[in-house]
């Protein structure tokens, strides 16, 4: 009884070993791919591109182009006329169109050196199935336009938009300042002293209307404001060096300048222990206030003098100043009628209700 069971056990173990050995072999047909070099969906499909054009693999570019032109004229759908005994791929207008597309595909494949190398490699190594698919679609989906040209054109377009946008903001600021009595009266006095307004009226006595004279006087006042006032911040006069294109071009220079400046700072103030100058003190104050250079430059001179008098480049002094500013802001908000109304509304109504407030 034990012997038959042992035989069955041995047979079962041998069968399991055979199944384990056969498992990878059973997966081979599932993972296998066509071994032929010509694959449907790649290049000319199951047709040889060289055979489609009627040239050899050693044909030159001129021979390939000549064969393409001849076949394109022959199988063009608008010109094709089947000849007696024609055994070409196109015997009807529809088949002629298919033949024309096949000829064009063959020419597109063989005219480019890189694509032709990939195609020849596919003919010589048909077993590298997935590699052929990768090279084919990577070249087909790659943009034909040079990326550097696209980036350059984009940067130039952004720079042009920046310039005109900044110039528009600057003109709006000048137009607004021309309506402010303080600046308008000063500009008018300067124009009278220089005799510009009289010249405008003399010129317009016989040739210009009152509206034209008024517009000319307005332009004179605006030009004087432009020459006398220094606008800083977001409405300042646009500079070419501030455009994105020139910022990118000058980026290496700015980087080297910053590295040199930082090294001098470390050497002079950290190593040698020199005292800060006025420029360095203002720089530390600006960094403590977390303000950009344009924002800090837009401050009045008396504000900067106050910062220097209070020695705000020292951290302890700046912390005291910051606390004073916060307390002052709280007092202003406490005395502000709008802030009081807002607090009453938050207390009584709250943000979760839909109400209609007149103010």
PDB file of C-alpha atoms in Angstrom, residues 65-343:
ATOM      1  CA  UNK A  65      14.206  62.903 -54.590  1.00  0.00           C
ATOM      2  CA  UNK A  66      14.188  62.148 -58.348  1.00  0.00           C
ATOM      3  CA  UNK A  67      12.277  58.908 -57.855  1.00  0.00           C
ATOM      4  CA  UNK A  68       9.794  60.640 -55.547  1.00  0.00           C
ATOM      5  CA  UNK A  69       9.062  63.421 -58.055  1.00  0.00           C
ATOM      6  CA  UNK A  70       8.454  60.924 -60.847  1.00  0.00           C
ATOM      7  CA  UNK A  71       6.107  58.775 -58.756  1.00  0.00           C
ATOM      8  CA  UNK A  72       4.344  61.824 -57.286  1.00  0.00           C
ATOM      9  CA  UNK A  73       3.561  63.136 -60.778  1.00  0.00           C
ATOM     10  CA  UNK A  74       2.418  59.709 -61.843  1.00  0.00           C
ATOM     11  CA  UNK A  75       0.114  58.910 -58.921  1.00  0.00           C
ATOM     12  CA  UNK A  76      -1.150  62.382 -58.037  1.00  0.00           C
ATOM     13  CA  UNK A  77      -4.957  62.026 -57.661  1.00  0.00           C
ATOM     14  CA  UNK A  78      -5.656  65.069 -59.845  1.00  0.00           C
ATOM     15  CA  UNK A  79      -3.342  63.966 -62.664  1.00  0.00           C
ATOM     16  CA  UNK A  80      -3.457  60.198 -62.562  1.00  0.00           C
ATOM     17  CA  UNK A  81      -4.617  58.450 -65.708  1.00  0.00           C
ATOM     18  CA  UNK A  82      -4.206  54.659 -65.746  1.00  0.00           C
ATOM     19  CA  UNK A  83      -2.012  53.574 -68.628  1.00  0.00           C
ATOM     20  CA  UNK A  84      -2.518  50.341 -70.587  1.00  0.00           C
ATOM     21  CA  UNK A  85      -0.651  47.543 -68.883  1.00  0.00           C
ATOM     22  CA  UNK A  86      -0.061  49.636 -65.791  1.00  0.00           C
ATOM     23  CA  UNK A  87       0.781  47.278 -62.972  1.00  0.00           C
ATOM     24  CA  UNK A  88       1.521  49.964 -60.402  1.00  0.00           C
ATOM     25  CA  UNK A  89      -0.206  50.207 -57.061  1.00  0.00           C
ATOM     26  CA  UNK A  90      -2.772  52.709 -58.348  1.00  0.00           C
ATOM     27  CA  UNK A  91      -5.305  51.492 -60.933  1.00  0.00           C
ATOM     28  CA  UNK A  92      -8.281  53.634 -59.753  1.00  0.00           C
ATOM     29  CA  UNK A  93      -8.437  57.216 -58.391  1.00  0.00           C
ATOM     30  CA  UNK A  94      -8.854  55.857 -54.883  1.00  0.00           C
ATOM     31  CA  UNK A  95      -5.966  53.416 -55.170  1.00  0.00           C
ATOM     32  CA  UNK A  96      -3.900  56.145 -56.858  1.00  0.00           C
ATOM     33  CA  UNK A  97      -4.475  58.373 -53.833  1.00  0.00           C
ATOM     34  CA  UNK A  98      -3.369  55.552 -51.515  1.00  0.00           C
ATOM     35  CA  UNK A  99      -0.284  55.003 -53.678  1.00  0.00           C
ATOM     36  CA  UNK A 100       0.481  58.729 -53.606  1.00  0.00           C
ATOM     37  CA  UNK A 101       0.281  58.790 -49.798  1.00  0.00           C
ATOM     38  CA  UNK A 102       2.509  55.709 -49.608  1.00  0.00           C
ATOM     39  CA  UNK A 103       5.085  57.329 -51.913  1.00  0.00           C
ATOM     40  CA  UNK A 104       5.001  60.531 -49.819  1.00  0.00           C
ATOM     41  CA  UNK A 105       5.484  58.517 -46.621  1.00  0.00           C
ATOM     42  CA  UNK A 106       8.434  56.663 -48.126  1.00  0.00           C
ATOM     43  CA  UNK A 107      10.022  59.944 -49.208  1.00  0.00           C
ATOM     44  CA  UNK A 108       9.495  61.553 -45.779  1.00  0.00           C
ATOM     45  CA  UNK A 109      11.163  58.522 -44.210  1.00  0.00           C
ATOM     46  CA  UNK A 110      14.204  58.417 -46.475  1.00  0.00           C
ATOM     47  CA  UNK A 111      14.907  62.113 -47.089  1.00  0.00           C
ATOM     48  CA  UNK A 112      15.910  62.769 -43.464  1.00  0.00           C
ATOM     49  CA  UNK A 113      19.249  61.235 -42.468  1.00  0.00           C
ATOM     50  CA  UNK A 114      18.297  60.467 -38.867  1.00  0.00           C
ATOM     51  CA  UNK A 115      14.947  58.912 -39.809  1.00  0.00           C
ATOM     52  CA  UNK A 116      16.652  56.905 -42.568  1.00  0.00           C
ATOM     53  CA  UNK A 117      19.209  55.581 -40.047  1.00  0.00           C
ATOM     54  CA  UNK A 118      16.384  54.454 -37.754  1.00  0.00           C
ATOM     55  CA  UNK A 119      14.619  52.773 -40.670  1.00  0.00           C
ATOM     56  CA  UNK A 120      17.781  50.970 -41.821  1.00  0.00           C
ATOM     57  CA  UNK A 121      18.402  49.853 -38.253  1.00  0.00           C
ATOM     58  CA  UNK A 122      14.872  48.450 -38.118  1.00  0.00           C
ATOM     59  CA  UNK A 123      15.477  46.492 -41.320  1.00  0.00           C
ATOM     60  CA  UNK A 124      18.723  45.078 -39.936  1.00  0.00           C
ATOM     61  CA  UNK A 125      17.421  44.376 -36.395  1.00  0.00           C
ATOM     62  CA  UNK A 126      13.770  43.339 -36.675  1.00  0.00           C
ATOM     63  CA  UNK A 127      13.800  41.663 -33.246  1.00  0.00           C
ATOM     64  CA  UNK A 128      14.056  45.011 -31.374  1.00  0.00           C
ATOM     65  CA  UNK A 129      10.343  45.597 -31.670  1.00  0.00           C
ATOM     66  CA  UNK A 130       9.749  48.076 -28.851  1.00  0.00           C
ATOM     67  CA  UNK A 131      12.897  50.058 -29.650  1.00  0.00           C
ATOM     68  CA  UNK A 132      11.620  50.689 -33.185  1.00  0.00           C
ATOM     69  CA  UNK A 133       8.293  51.956 -31.851  1.00  0.00           C
ATOM     70  CA  UNK A 134      10.080  54.300 -29.429  1.00  0.00           C
ATOM     71  CA  UNK A 135      12.379  55.816 -32.058  1.00  0.00           C
ATOM     72  CA  UNK A 136       9.563  56.179 -34.576  1.00  0.00           C
ATOM     73  CA  UNK A 137       7.115  58.018 -32.282  1.00  0.00           C
ATOM     74  CA  UNK A 138       9.798  60.007 -30.467  1.00  0.00           C
ATOM     75  CA  UNK A 139      10.887  61.563 -33.757  1.00  0.00           C
ATOM     76  CA  UNK A 140       7.346  61.947 -35.009  1.00  0.00           C
ATOM     77  CA  UNK A 141       6.079  63.698 -31.884  1.00  0.00           C
ATOM     78  CA  UNK A 142       9.166  65.878 -31.369  1.00  0.00           C
ATOM     79  CA  UNK A 143       8.450  69.529 -32.315  1.00  0.00           C
ATOM     80  CA  UNK A 144       9.956  70.462 -35.662  1.00  0.00           C
ATOM     81  CA  UNK A 145      10.624  74.050 -34.561  1.00  0.00           C
ATOM     82  CA  UNK A 146      13.789  74.732 -32.607  1.00  0.00           C
ATOM     83  CA  UNK A 147      12.899  75.191 -28.953  1.00  0.00           C
ATOM     84  CA  UNK A 148      15.497  77.955 -28.617  1.00  0.00           C
ATOM     85  CA  UNK A 149      13.719  79.980 -31.295  1.00  0.00           C
ATOM     86  CA  UNK A 150      10.396  79.531 -29.492  1.00  0.00           C
ATOM     87  CA  UNK A 151      11.918  80.675 -26.184  1.00  0.00           C
ATOM     88  CA  UNK A 152      13.589  83.688 -27.827  1.00  0.00           C
ATOM     89  CA  UNK A 153      10.372  84.776 -29.566  1.00  0.00           C
ATOM     90  CA  UNK A 154       8.388  84.330 -26.329  1.00  0.00           C
ATOM     91  CA  UNK A 155      10.866  86.402 -24.308  1.00  0.00           C
ATOM     92  CA  UNK A 156      10.846  89.154 -26.951  1.00  0.00           C
ATOM     93  CA  UNK A 157       7.036  89.218 -27.005  1.00  0.00           C
ATOM     94  CA  UNK A 158       6.876  89.421 -23.202  1.00  0.00           C
ATOM     95  CA  UNK A 159       9.459  92.224 -23.215  1.00  0.00           C
ATOM     96  CA  UNK A 160       7.484  94.238 -25.779  1.00  0.00           C
ATOM     97  CA  UNK A 161       4.306  93.764 -23.742  1.00  0.00           C
ATOM     98  CA  UNK A 162       6.175  94.844 -20.584  1.00  0.00           C
ATOM     99  CA  UNK A 163       7.485  98.012 -22.216  1.00  0.00           C
ATOM    100  CA  UNK A 164       4.137  99.186 -23.564  1.00  0.00           C
ATOM    101  CA  UNK A 165       2.353  98.252 -20.326  1.00  0.00           C
ATOM    102  CA  UNK A 166       4.858 100.195 -18.210  1.00  0.00           C
ATOM    103  CA  UNK A 167       4.744 103.148 -20.601  1.00  0.00           C
ATOM    104  CA  UNK A 168       0.945 103.194 -20.393  1.00  0.00           C
ATOM    105  CA  UNK A 169       1.120 103.195 -16.574  1.00  0.00           C
ATOM    106  CA  UNK A 170       3.673 106.008 -16.665  1.00  0.00           C
ATOM    107  CA  UNK A 171       1.473 108.154 -18.936  1.00  0.00           C
ATOM    108  CA  UNK A 172      -1.499 107.539 -16.632  1.00  0.00           C
ATOM    109  CA  UNK A 173       0.569 108.712 -13.655  1.00  0.00           C
ATOM    110  CA  UNK A 174       1.630 111.886 -15.532  1.00  0.00           C
ATOM    111  CA  UNK A 175      -1.982 112.579 -16.557  1.00  0.00           C
ATOM    112  CA  UNK A 176      -3.073 112.208 -12.944  1.00  0.00           C
ATOM    113  CA  UNK A 177      -0.313 114.497 -11.632  1.00  0.00           C
ATOM    114  CA  UNK A 178      -1.333 117.098 -14.212  1.00  0.00           C
ATOM    115  CA  UNK A 179      -4.737 117.279 -12.479  1.00  0.00           C
ATOM    116  CA  UNK A 180      -3.234 117.739  -8.998  1.00  0.00           C
ATOM    117  CA  UNK A 181      -3.279 121.521  -8.235  1.00  0.00           C
ATOM    118  CA  UNK A 182       0.086 121.429  -6.453  1.00  0.00           C
ATOM    119  CA  UNK A 183       1.985 120.095  -9.472  1.00  0.00           C
ATOM    120  CA  UNK A 184      -0.133 121.775 -12.131  1.00  0.00           C
ATOM    121  CA  UNK A 185       0.383 125.280 -10.694  1.00  0.00           C
ATOM    122  CA  UNK A 186       4.143 124.742 -10.463  1.00  0.00           C
ATOM    123  CA  UNK A 187       4.330 123.414 -14.028  1.00  0.00           C
ATOM    124  CA  UNK A 188       2.227 126.320 -15.307  1.00  0.00           C
ATOM    125  CA  UNK A 189       4.523 128.850 -13.624  1.00  0.00           C
ATOM    126  CA  UNK A 190       7.589 127.209 -15.162  1.00  0.00           C
ATOM    127  CA  UNK A 191       5.920 127.202 -18.596  1.00  0.00           C
ATOM    128  CA  UNK A 192       5.109 130.928 -18.256  1.00  0.00           C
ATOM    129  CA  UNK A 193       8.672 131.748 -17.190  1.00  0.00           C
ATOM    130  CA  UNK A 194      10.057 129.900 -20.200  1.00  0.00           C
ATOM    131  CA  UNK A 195       7.477 131.501 -22.498  1.00  0.00           C
ATOM    132  CA  UNK A 196       6.119 128.180 -23.729  1.00  0.00           C
ATOM    133  CA  UNK A 197       2.451 129.075 -23.246  1.00  0.00           C
ATOM    134  CA  UNK A 198       2.824 132.356 -25.161  1.00  0.00           C
ATOM    135  CA  UNK A 199       4.451 130.537 -28.060  1.00  0.00           C
ATOM    136  CA  UNK A 200       1.573 128.061 -28.145  1.00  0.00           C
ATOM    137  CA  UNK A 201      -0.959 130.911 -28.317  1.00  0.00           C
ATOM    138  CA  UNK A 202       1.022 132.816 -30.962  1.00  0.00           C
ATOM    139  CA  UNK A 203       1.277 129.785 -33.173  1.00  0.00           C
ATOM    140  CA  UNK A 204      -2.380 128.994 -32.805  1.00  0.00           C
ATOM    141  CA  UNK A 205      -3.682 132.538 -33.384  1.00  0.00           C
ATOM    142  CA  UNK A 206      -4.523 132.012 -37.037  1.00  0.00           C
ATOM    143  CA  UNK A 207      -4.097 128.310 -37.679  1.00  0.00           C
ATOM    144  CA  UNK A 208      -5.311 126.472 -34.567  1.00  0.00           C
ATOM    145  CA  UNK A 209      -8.612 126.293 -32.784  1.00  0.00           C
ATOM    146  CA  UNK A 210      -9.121 126.780 -29.064  1.00  0.00           C
ATOM    147  CA  UNK A 211      -9.267 123.022 -28.499  1.00  0.00           C
ATOM    148  CA  UNK A 212      -5.959 122.527 -30.301  1.00  0.00           C
ATOM    149  CA  UNK A 213      -4.360 125.315 -28.238  1.00  0.00           C
ATOM    150  CA  UNK A 214      -5.734 123.742 -25.036  1.00  0.00           C
ATOM    151  CA  UNK A 215      -4.354 120.332 -26.004  1.00  0.00           C
ATOM    152  CA  UNK A 216      -0.957 121.847 -26.806  1.00  0.00           C
ATOM    153  CA  UNK A 217      -0.837 123.675 -23.468  1.00  0.00           C
ATOM    154  CA  UNK A 218      -1.803 120.435 -21.697  1.00  0.00           C
ATOM    155  CA  UNK A 219       1.036 118.616 -23.421  1.00  0.00           C
ATOM    156  CA  UNK A 220       3.470 121.387 -22.403  1.00  0.00           C
ATOM    157  CA  UNK A 221       2.410 121.057 -18.763  1.00  0.00           C
ATOM    158  CA  UNK A 222       2.748 117.255 -18.886  1.00  0.00           C
ATOM    159  CA  UNK A 223       6.215 117.505 -20.451  1.00  0.00           C
ATOM    160  CA  UNK A 224       7.333 119.876 -17.693  1.00  0.00           C
ATOM    161  CA  UNK A 225       5.995 117.493 -15.041  1.00  0.00           C
ATOM    162  CA  UNK A 226       7.863 114.629 -16.736  1.00  0.00           C
ATOM    163  CA  UNK A 227      11.136 116.572 -16.677  1.00  0.00           C
ATOM    164  CA  UNK A 228      10.796 117.867 -13.115  1.00  0.00           C
ATOM    165  CA  UNK A 229       9.209 115.047 -11.139  1.00  0.00           C
ATOM    166  CA  UNK A 230      10.824 111.735 -10.261  1.00  0.00           C
ATOM    167  CA  UNK A 231       8.243 108.950 -10.158  1.00  0.00           C
ATOM    168  CA  UNK A 232       9.333 105.802  -8.390  1.00  0.00           C
ATOM    169  CA  UNK A 233       7.716 102.441  -7.878  1.00  0.00           C
ATOM    170  CA  UNK A 234       5.240 100.788 -10.228  1.00  0.00           C
ATOM    171  CA  UNK A 235       4.539 104.011 -12.184  1.00  0.00           C
ATOM    172  CA  UNK A 236       8.117 105.038 -12.845  1.00  0.00           C
ATOM    173  CA  UNK A 237       9.395 105.750 -16.335  1.00  0.00           C
ATOM    174  CA  UNK A 238      10.145 102.468 -18.117  1.00  0.00           C
ATOM    175  CA  UNK A 239      13.811 101.625 -18.600  1.00  0.00           C
ATOM    176  CA  UNK A 240      15.141  99.322 -21.300  1.00  0.00           C
ATOM    177  CA  UNK A 241      17.417  97.572 -18.818  1.00  0.00           C
ATOM    178  CA  UNK A 242      14.390  96.505 -16.726  1.00  0.00           C
ATOM    179  CA  UNK A 243      12.846  94.444 -19.531  1.00  0.00           C
ATOM    180  CA  UNK A 244      12.902  90.659 -19.295  1.00  0.00           C
ATOM    181  CA  UNK A 245      15.082  90.238 -22.387  1.00  0.00           C
ATOM    182  CA  UNK A 246      17.824  92.511 -21.053  1.00  0.00           C
ATOM    183  CA  UNK A 247      17.506  91.044 -17.562  1.00  0.00           C
ATOM    184  CA  UNK A 248      18.251  87.597 -19.013  1.00  0.00           C
ATOM    185  CA  UNK A 249      21.158  88.941 -21.076  1.00  0.00           C
ATOM    186  CA  UNK A 250      22.615  90.784 -18.080  1.00  0.00           C
ATOM    187  CA  UNK A 251      21.944  87.936 -15.616  1.00  0.00           C
ATOM    188  CA  UNK A 252      25.567  86.624 -15.665  1.00  0.00           C
ATOM    189  CA  UNK A 253      26.876  90.160 -15.066  1.00  0.00           C
ATOM    190  CA  UNK A 254      24.438  90.713 -12.164  1.00  0.00           C
ATOM    191  CA  UNK A 255      25.364  87.338 -10.670  1.00  0.00           C
ATOM    192  CA  UNK A 256      29.092  88.087 -10.789  1.00  0.00           C
ATOM    193  CA  UNK A 257      28.473  91.562  -9.355  1.00  0.00           C
ATOM    194  CA  UNK A 258      26.452  90.128  -6.495  1.00  0.00           C
ATOM    195  CA  UNK A 259      29.126  87.535  -5.686  1.00  0.00           C
ATOM    196  CA  UNK A 260      31.823  90.236  -5.675  1.00  0.00           C
ATOM    197  CA  UNK A 261      29.652  92.521  -3.520  1.00  0.00           C
ATOM    198  CA  UNK A 262      28.913  89.709  -1.059  1.00  0.00           C
ATOM    199  CA  UNK A 263      32.594  88.821  -0.757  1.00  0.00           C
ATOM    200  CA  UNK A 264      33.464  92.472  -0.071  1.00  0.00           C
ATOM    201  CA  UNK A 265      30.703  92.627   2.552  1.00  0.00           C
ATOM    202  CA  UNK A 266      32.021  89.534   4.343  1.00  0.00           C
ATOM    203  CA  UNK A 267      35.619  90.779   4.194  1.00  0.00           C
ATOM    204  CA  UNK A 268      34.944  94.375   5.290  1.00  0.00           C
ATOM    205  CA  UNK A 269      32.271  93.924   7.971  1.00  0.00           C
ATOM    206  CA  UNK A 270      32.571  90.321   9.204  1.00  0.00           C
ATOM    207  CA  UNK A 271      36.327  89.821   9.023  1.00  0.00           C
ATOM    208  CA  UNK A 272      37.821  93.298   9.395  1.00  0.00           C
ATOM    209  CA  UNK A 273      34.935  94.597  11.532  1.00  0.00           C
ATOM    210  CA  UNK A 274      34.456  97.952   9.768  1.00  0.00           C
ATOM    211  CA  UNK A 275      31.499 100.164  10.637  1.00  0.00           C
ATOM    212  CA  UNK A 276      28.542 100.298   8.281  1.00  0.00           C
ATOM    213  CA  UNK A 277      28.247 103.258   5.949  1.00  0.00           C
ATOM    214  CA  UNK A 278      24.980 105.021   5.153  1.00  0.00           C
ATOM    215  CA  UNK A 279      24.319 102.833   2.117  1.00  0.00           C
ATOM    216  CA  UNK A 280      24.954  99.623   4.059  1.00  0.00           C
ATOM    217  CA  UNK A 281      22.755 100.787   6.930  1.00  0.00           C
ATOM    218  CA  UNK A 282      19.860 101.545   4.593  1.00  0.00           C
ATOM    219  CA  UNK A 283      20.345  98.141   2.965  1.00  0.00           C
ATOM    220  CA  UNK A 284      20.072  96.343   6.333  1.00  0.00           C
ATOM    221  CA  UNK A 285      16.982  98.403   7.230  1.00  0.00           C
ATOM    222  CA  UNK A 286      15.351  97.568   3.892  1.00  0.00           C
ATOM    223  CA  UNK A 287      16.019  93.852   4.374  1.00  0.00           C
ATOM    224  CA  UNK A 288      14.593  94.012   7.908  1.00  0.00           C
ATOM    225  CA  UNK A 289      11.429  95.652   6.575  1.00  0.00           C
ATOM    226  CA  UNK A 290      11.235  93.040   3.778  1.00  0.00           C
ATOM    227  CA  UNK A 291      10.833  95.699   1.115  1.00  0.00           C
ATOM    228  CA  UNK A 292      12.046  95.556  -2.472  1.00  0.00           C
ATOM    229  CA  UNK A 293      14.501  98.151  -3.755  1.00  0.00           C
ATOM    230  CA  UNK A 294      11.832  99.983  -5.749  1.00  0.00           C
ATOM    231  CA  UNK A 295       9.502 100.073  -2.731  1.00  0.00           C
ATOM    232  CA  UNK A 296      12.223 101.401  -0.456  1.00  0.00           C
ATOM    233  CA  UNK A 297      13.335 103.990  -3.022  1.00  0.00           C
ATOM    234  CA  UNK A 298       9.750 105.291  -3.242  1.00  0.00           C
ATOM    235  CA  UNK A 299       9.896 106.377   0.431  1.00  0.00           C
ATOM    236  CA  UNK A 300      10.430 110.037   1.242  1.00  0.00           C
ATOM    237  CA  UNK A 301      13.895 111.225   2.221  1.00  0.00           C
ATOM    238  CA  UNK A 302      12.735 112.323   5.672  1.00  0.00           C
ATOM    239  CA  UNK A 303      11.534 108.771   6.374  1.00  0.00           C
ATOM    240  CA  UNK A 304      14.950 107.386   5.555  1.00  0.00           C
ATOM    241  CA  UNK A 305      16.565 110.021   7.747  1.00  0.00           C
ATOM    242  CA  UNK A 306      14.286 108.943  10.595  1.00  0.00           C
ATOM    243  CA  UNK A 307      15.362 105.340  10.103  1.00  0.00           C
ATOM    244  CA  UNK A 308      19.010 106.376  10.314  1.00  0.00           C
ATOM    245  CA  UNK A 309      18.488 108.567  13.381  1.00  0.00           C
ATOM    246  CA  UNK A 310      16.792 105.738  15.232  1.00  0.00           C
ATOM    247  CA  UNK A 311      19.588 103.347  14.165  1.00  0.00           C
ATOM    248  CA  UNK A 312      17.157 100.750  12.841  1.00  0.00           C
ATOM    249  CA  UNK A 313      19.965  98.704  11.286  1.00  0.00           C
ATOM    250  CA  UNK A 314      20.474  97.398  14.841  1.00  0.00           C
ATOM    251  CA  UNK A 315      18.113  94.486  15.412  1.00  0.00           C
ATOM    252  CA  UNK A 316      16.992  95.526  18.897  1.00  0.00           C
ATOM    253  CA  UNK A 317      16.147  99.055  17.757  1.00  0.00           C
ATOM    254  CA  UNK A 318      14.207  97.747  14.793  1.00  0.00           C
ATOM    255  CA  UNK A 319      12.161  95.413  17.009  1.00  0.00           C
ATOM    256  CA  UNK A 320      11.202  98.388  19.230  1.00  0.00           C
ATOM    257  CA  UNK A 321      10.283 100.438  16.128  1.00  0.00           C
ATOM    258  CA  UNK A 322       8.217  97.594  14.716  1.00  0.00           C
ATOM    259  CA  UNK A 323       6.284  97.212  17.965  1.00  0.00           C
ATOM    260  CA  UNK A 324       5.608 100.959  18.059  1.00  0.00           C
ATOM    261  CA  UNK A 325       4.265 100.859  14.494  1.00  0.00           C
ATOM    262  CA  UNK A 326       1.952  97.978  15.348  1.00  0.00           C
ATOM    263  CA  UNK A 327       0.613  99.818  18.420  1.00  0.00           C
ATOM    264  CA  UNK A 328       0.076 102.968  16.376  1.00  0.00           C
ATOM    265  CA  UNK A 329      -1.786 100.993  13.725  1.00  0.00           C
ATOM    266  CA  UNK A 330      -4.046  99.466  16.376  1.00  0.00           C
ATOM    267  CA  UNK A 331      -4.872 102.934  17.744  1.00  0.00           C
ATOM    268  CA  UNK A 332      -5.717 104.215  14.274  1.00  0.00           C
ATOM    269  CA  UNK A 333      -7.967 101.245  13.619  1.00  0.00           C
ATOM    270  CA  UNK A 334      -9.637 101.680  17.002  1.00  0.00           C
ATOM    271  CA  UNK A 335     -10.479 105.310  16.184  1.00  0.00           C
ATOM    272  CA  UNK A 336     -11.446 104.645  12.590  1.00  0.00           C
ATOM    273  CA  UNK A 337     -15.290 104.799  12.132  1.00  0.00           C
ATOM    274  CA  UNK A 338     -15.171 102.244   9.323  1.00  0.00           C
ATOM    275  CA  UNK A 339     -13.260  99.797  11.492  1.00  0.00           C
ATOM    276  CA  UNK A 340     -15.778 100.314  14.308  1.00  0.00           C
ATOM    277  CA  UNK A 341     -18.687  99.601  11.964  1.00  0.00           C
ATOM    278  CA  UNK A 342     -16.929  96.515  10.707  1.00  0.00           C
ATOM    279  CA  UNK A 343     -16.401  95.207  14.262  1.00  0.00           C
TER     280      UNK A 343
END
